[in-house]
Short mmCIF file of N, CA and C in Angstrom, two decimals:
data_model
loop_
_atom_site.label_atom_id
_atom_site.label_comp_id
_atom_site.label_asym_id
_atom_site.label_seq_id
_atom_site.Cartn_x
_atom_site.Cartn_y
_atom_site.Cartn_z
N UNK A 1 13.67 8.86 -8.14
CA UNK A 1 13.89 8.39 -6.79
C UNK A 1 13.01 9.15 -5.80
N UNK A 2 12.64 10.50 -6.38
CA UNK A 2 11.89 11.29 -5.30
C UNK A 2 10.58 10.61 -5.19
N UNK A 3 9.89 10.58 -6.50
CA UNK A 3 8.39 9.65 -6.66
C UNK A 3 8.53 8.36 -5.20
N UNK A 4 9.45 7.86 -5.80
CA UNK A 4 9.07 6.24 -4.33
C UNK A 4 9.52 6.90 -3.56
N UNK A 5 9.99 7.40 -2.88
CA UNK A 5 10.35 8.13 -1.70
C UNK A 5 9.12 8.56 -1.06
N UNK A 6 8.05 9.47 -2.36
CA UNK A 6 7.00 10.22 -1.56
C UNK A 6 5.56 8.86 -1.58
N UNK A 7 5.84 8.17 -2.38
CA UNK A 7 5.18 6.86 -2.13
C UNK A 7 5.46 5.92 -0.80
N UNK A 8 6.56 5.62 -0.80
CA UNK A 8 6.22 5.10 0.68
C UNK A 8 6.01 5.89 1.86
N UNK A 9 5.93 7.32 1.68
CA UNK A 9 5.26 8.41 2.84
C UNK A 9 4.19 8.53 2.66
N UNK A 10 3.68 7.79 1.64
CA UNK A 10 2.04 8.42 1.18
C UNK A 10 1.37 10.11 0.93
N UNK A 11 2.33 10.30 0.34
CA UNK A 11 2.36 11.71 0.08
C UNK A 11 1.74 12.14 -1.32
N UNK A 12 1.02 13.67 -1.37
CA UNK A 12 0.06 13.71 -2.27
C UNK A 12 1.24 13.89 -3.77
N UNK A 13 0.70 13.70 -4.85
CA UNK A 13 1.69 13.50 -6.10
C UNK A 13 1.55 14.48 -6.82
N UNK A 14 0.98 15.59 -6.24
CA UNK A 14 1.25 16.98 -7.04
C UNK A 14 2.19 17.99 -5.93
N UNK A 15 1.81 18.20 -4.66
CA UNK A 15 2.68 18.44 -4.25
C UNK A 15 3.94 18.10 -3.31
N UNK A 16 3.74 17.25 -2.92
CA UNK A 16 4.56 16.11 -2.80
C UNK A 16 4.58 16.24 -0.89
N UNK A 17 3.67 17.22 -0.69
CA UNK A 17 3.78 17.83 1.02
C UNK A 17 2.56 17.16 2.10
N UNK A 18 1.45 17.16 1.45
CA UNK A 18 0.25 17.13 1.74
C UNK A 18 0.44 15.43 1.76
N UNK A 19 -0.44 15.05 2.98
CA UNK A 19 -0.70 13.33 3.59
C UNK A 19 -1.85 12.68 2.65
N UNK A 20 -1.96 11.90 1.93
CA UNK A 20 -3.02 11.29 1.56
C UNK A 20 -4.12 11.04 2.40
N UNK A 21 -3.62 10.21 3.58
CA UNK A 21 -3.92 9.42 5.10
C UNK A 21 -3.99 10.19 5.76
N UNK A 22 -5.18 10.39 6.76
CA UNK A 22 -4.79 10.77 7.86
C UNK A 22 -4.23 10.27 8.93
N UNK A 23 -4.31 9.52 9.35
CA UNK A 23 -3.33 8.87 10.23
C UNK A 23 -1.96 7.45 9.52
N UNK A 24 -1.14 7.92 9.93
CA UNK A 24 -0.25 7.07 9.18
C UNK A 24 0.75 6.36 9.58
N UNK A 25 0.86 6.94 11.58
CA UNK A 25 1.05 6.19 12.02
C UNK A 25 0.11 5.38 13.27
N UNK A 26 -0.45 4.54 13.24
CA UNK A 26 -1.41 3.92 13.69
C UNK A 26 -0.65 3.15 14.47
N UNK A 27 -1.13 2.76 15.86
CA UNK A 27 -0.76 1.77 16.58
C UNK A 27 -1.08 0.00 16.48
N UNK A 28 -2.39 0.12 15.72
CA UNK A 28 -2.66 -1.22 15.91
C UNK A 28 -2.21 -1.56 14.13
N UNK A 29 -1.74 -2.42 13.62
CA UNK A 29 -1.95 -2.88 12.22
C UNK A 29 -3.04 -3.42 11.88
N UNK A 30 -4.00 -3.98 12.54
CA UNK A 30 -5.33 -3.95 11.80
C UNK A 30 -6.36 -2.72 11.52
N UNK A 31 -5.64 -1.47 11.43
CA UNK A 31 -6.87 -0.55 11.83
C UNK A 31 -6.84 0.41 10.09
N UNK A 32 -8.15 0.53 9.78
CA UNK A 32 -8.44 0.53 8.48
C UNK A 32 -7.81 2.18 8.08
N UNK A 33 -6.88 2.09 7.47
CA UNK A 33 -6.73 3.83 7.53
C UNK A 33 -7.70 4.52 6.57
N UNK A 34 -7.78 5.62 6.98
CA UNK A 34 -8.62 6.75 6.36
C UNK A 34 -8.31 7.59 5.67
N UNK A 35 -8.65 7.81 4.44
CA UNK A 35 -8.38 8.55 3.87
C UNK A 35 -8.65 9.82 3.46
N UNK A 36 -7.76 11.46 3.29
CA UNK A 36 -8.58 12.33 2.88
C UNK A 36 -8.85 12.41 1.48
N UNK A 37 -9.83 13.29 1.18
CA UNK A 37 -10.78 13.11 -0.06
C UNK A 37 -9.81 14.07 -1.03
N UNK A 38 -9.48 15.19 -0.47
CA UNK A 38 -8.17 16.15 -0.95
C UNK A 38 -7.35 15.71 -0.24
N UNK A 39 -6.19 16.70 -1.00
CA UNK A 39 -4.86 17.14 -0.61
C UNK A 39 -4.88 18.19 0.78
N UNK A 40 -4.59 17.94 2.05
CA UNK A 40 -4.60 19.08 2.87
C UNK A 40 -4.16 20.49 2.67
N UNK A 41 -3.22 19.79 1.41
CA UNK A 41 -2.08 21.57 1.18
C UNK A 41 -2.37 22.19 -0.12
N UNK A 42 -2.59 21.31 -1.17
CA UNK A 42 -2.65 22.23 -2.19
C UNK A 42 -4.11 21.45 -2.80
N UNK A 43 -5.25 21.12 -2.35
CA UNK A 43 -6.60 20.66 -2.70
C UNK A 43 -6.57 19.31 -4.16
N UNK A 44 -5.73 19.29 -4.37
CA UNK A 44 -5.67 17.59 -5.44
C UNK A 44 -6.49 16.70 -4.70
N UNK A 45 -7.69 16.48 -5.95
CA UNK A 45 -8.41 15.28 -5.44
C UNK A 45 -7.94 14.14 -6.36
N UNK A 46 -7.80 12.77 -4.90
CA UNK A 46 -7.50 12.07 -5.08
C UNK A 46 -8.09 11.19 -5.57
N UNK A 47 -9.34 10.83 -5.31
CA UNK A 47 -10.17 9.76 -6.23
C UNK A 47 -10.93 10.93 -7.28
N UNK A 48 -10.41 10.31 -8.19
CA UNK A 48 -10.52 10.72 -9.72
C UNK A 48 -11.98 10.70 -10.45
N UNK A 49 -12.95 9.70 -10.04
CA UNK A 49 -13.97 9.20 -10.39
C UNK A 49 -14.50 8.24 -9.40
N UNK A 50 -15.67 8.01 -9.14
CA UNK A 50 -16.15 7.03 -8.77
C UNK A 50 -15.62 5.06 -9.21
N UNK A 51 -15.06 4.63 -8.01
CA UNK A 51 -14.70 3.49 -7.98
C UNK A 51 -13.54 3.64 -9.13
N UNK A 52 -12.65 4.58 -8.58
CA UNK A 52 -11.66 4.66 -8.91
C UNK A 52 -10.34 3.65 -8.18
N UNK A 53 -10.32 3.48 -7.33
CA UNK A 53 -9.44 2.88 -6.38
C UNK A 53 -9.68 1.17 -7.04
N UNK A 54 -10.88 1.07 -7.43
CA UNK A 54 -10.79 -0.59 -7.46
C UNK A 54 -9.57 -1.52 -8.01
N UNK A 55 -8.86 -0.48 -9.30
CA UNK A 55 -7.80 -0.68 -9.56
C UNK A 55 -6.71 -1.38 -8.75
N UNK A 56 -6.70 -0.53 -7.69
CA UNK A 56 -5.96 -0.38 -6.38
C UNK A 56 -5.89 -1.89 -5.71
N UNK A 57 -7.07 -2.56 -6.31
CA UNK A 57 -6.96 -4.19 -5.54
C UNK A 57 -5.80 -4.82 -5.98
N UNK A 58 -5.58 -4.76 -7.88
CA UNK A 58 -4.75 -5.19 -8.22
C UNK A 58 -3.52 -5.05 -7.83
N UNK A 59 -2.79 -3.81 -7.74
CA UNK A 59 -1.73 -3.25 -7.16
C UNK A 59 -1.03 -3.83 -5.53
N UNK A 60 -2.40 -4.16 -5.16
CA UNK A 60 -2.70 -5.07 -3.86
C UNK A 60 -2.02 -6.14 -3.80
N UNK A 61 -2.81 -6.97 -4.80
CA UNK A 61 -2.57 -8.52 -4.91
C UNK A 61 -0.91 -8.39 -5.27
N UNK A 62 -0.66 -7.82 -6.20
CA UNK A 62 0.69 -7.94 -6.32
C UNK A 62 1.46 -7.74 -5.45
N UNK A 63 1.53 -6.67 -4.50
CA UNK A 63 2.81 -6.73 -3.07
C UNK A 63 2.23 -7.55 -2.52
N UNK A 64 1.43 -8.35 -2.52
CA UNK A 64 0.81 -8.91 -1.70
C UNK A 64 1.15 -10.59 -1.55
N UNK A 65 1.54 -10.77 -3.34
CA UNK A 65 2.21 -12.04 -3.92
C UNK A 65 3.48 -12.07 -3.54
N UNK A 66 4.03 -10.92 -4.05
CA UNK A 66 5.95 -10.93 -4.15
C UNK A 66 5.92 -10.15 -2.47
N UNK A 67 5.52 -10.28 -1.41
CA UNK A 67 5.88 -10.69 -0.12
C UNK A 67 5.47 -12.18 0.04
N UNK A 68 4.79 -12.38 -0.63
CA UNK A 68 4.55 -13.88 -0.01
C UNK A 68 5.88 -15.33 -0.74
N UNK A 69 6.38 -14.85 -1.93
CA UNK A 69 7.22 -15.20 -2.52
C UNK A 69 8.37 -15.23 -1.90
N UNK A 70 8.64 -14.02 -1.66
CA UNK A 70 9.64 -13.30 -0.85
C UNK A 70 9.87 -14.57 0.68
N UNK A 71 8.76 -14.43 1.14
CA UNK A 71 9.21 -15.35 2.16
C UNK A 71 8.75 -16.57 2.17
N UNK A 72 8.93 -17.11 1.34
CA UNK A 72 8.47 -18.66 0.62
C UNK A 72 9.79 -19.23 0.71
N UNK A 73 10.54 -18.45 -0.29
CA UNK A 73 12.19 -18.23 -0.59
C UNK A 73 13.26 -18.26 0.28
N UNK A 74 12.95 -17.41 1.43
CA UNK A 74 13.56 -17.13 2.23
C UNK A 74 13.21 -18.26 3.48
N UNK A 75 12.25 -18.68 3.62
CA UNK A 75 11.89 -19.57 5.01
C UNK A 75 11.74 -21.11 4.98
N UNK A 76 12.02 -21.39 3.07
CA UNK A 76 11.68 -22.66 2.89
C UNK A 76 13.09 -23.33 2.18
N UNK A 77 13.12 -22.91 1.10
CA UNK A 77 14.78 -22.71 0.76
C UNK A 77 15.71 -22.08 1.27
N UNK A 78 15.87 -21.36 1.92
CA UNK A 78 17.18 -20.65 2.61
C UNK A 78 17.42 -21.00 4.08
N UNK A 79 16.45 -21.07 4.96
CA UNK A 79 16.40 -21.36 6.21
C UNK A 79 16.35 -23.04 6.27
N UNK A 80 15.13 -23.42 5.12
CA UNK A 80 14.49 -24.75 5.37
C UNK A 80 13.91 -25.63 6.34
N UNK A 81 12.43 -24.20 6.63
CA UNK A 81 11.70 -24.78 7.60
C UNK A 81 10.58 -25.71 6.77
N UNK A 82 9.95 -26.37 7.22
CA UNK A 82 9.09 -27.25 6.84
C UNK A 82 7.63 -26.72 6.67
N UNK A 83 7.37 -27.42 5.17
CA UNK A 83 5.94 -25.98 4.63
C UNK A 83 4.69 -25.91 5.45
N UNK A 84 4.80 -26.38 6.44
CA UNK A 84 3.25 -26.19 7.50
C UNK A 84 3.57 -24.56 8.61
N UNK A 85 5.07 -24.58 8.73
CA UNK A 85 5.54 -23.21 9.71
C UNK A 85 5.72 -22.33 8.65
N UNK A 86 5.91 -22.51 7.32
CA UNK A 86 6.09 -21.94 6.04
C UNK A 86 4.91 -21.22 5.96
N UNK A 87 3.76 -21.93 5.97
CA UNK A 87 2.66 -21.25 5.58
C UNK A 87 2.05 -20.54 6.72
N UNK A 88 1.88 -20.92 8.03
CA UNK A 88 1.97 -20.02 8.97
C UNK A 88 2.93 -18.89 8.74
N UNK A 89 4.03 -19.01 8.88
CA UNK A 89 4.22 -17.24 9.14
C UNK A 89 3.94 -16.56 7.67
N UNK A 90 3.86 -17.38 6.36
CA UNK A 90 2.82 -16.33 5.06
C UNK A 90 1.43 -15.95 5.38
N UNK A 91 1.06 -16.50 6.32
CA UNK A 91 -0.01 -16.17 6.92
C UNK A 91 -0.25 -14.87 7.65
N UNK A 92 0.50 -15.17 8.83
CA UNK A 92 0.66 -14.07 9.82
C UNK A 92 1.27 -13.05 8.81
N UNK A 93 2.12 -13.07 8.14
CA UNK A 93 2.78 -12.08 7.48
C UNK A 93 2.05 -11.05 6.80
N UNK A 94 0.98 -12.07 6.06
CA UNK A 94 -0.25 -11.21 5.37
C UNK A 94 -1.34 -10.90 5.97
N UNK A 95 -1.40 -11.09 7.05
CA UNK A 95 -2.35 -10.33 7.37
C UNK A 95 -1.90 -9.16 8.34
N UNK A 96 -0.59 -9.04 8.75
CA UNK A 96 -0.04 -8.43 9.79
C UNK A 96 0.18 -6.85 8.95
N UNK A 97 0.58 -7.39 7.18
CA UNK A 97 1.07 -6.00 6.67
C UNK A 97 -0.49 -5.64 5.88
N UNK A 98 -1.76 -6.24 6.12
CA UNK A 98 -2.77 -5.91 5.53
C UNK A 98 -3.16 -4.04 5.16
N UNK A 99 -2.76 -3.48 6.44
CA UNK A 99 -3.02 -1.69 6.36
C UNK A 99 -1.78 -1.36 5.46
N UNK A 100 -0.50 -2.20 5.95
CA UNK A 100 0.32 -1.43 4.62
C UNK A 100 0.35 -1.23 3.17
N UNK A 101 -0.12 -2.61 3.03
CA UNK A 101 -0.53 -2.93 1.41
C UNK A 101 -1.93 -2.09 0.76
N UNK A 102 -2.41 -2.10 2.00
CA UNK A 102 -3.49 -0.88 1.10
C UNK A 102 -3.25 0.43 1.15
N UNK A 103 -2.34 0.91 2.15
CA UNK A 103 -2.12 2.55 2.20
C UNK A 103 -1.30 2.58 0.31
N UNK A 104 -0.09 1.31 0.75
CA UNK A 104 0.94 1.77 -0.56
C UNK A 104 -0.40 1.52 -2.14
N UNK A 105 -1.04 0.48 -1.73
CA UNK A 105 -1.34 0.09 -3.68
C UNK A 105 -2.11 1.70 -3.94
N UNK A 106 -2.92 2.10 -2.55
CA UNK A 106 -3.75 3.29 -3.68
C UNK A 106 -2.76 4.38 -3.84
N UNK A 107 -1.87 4.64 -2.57
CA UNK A 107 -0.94 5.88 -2.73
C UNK A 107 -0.26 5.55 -4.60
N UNK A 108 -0.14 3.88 -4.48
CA UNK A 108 0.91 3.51 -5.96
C UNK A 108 0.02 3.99 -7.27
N UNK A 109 -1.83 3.25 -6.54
CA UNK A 109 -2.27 3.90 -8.43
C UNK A 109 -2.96 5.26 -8.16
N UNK A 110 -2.73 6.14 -7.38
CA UNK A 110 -2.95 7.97 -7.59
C UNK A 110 -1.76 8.15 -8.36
N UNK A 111 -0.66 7.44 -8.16
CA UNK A 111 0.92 7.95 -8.97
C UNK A 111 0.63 7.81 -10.77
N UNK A 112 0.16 6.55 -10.29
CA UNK A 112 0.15 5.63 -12.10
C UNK A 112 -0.81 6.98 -12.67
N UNK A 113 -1.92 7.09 -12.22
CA UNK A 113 -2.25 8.26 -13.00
C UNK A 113 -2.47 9.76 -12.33
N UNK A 114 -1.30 10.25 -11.79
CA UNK A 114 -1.17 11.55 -11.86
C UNK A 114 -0.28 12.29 -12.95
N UNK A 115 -0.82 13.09 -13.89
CA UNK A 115 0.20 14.08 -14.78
C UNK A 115 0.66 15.20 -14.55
N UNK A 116 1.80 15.54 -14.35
CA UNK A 116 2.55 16.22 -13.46
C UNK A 116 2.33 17.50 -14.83
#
């Protein structure tokens, strides 16, 4: 439970203190976050190898699906709005959580392969 905990803080996975991100809370949601190259606190580098992160697309696409599912479900069957406002707000939706989905997929694959 501690692991997702320090995953959705984006926190480094050796010591669990240190920010991946430097900024993490950002005002605008389109704004590309940045990442540090280390750990601020205890020096863990995070990209492992060159075009290491690409992985990270995949990890992407997937929250990226099961939110869009998520409110497919919820706005078409449960509410039962009609699929043209349906696909508008999967729209807006995805592009609104675009910085989140990329802070979490790479924070998710530094986890997949960190060995503790």
């Amino acid at each position: 439970m501690e692991k997702i905990g320090c995953i959705l803080k984006c926190k480094c996975p050796k010591c669990k203190n240190g920010n991946i991100f430097r900024n993490l809370k950002t005002i605008l949601p389109f704004q590309m976050p940045e990442m540090y190259g280390r750990c601020p606190q205890c020096n863990y580098k995070f990209e492992r190898e060159t075009g290491f992160f690409f992985g990270a697309m995949f990890v992407s696409y997937a929250l990226t699906a099961a939110q869009m599912v998520v409110c497919l479900v919820l706005f078409w069957y449960l509410i039962g709005l009609s699929p043209l406002k349906v696909f508008i707000i999967i729209v807006i939706m995805a592009v609104m959580l675009s910085s989140l989905n990329f802070k979490l997929s790479r924070t998710i694959w530094i986890y997949l392969f960190h060995r503790d």
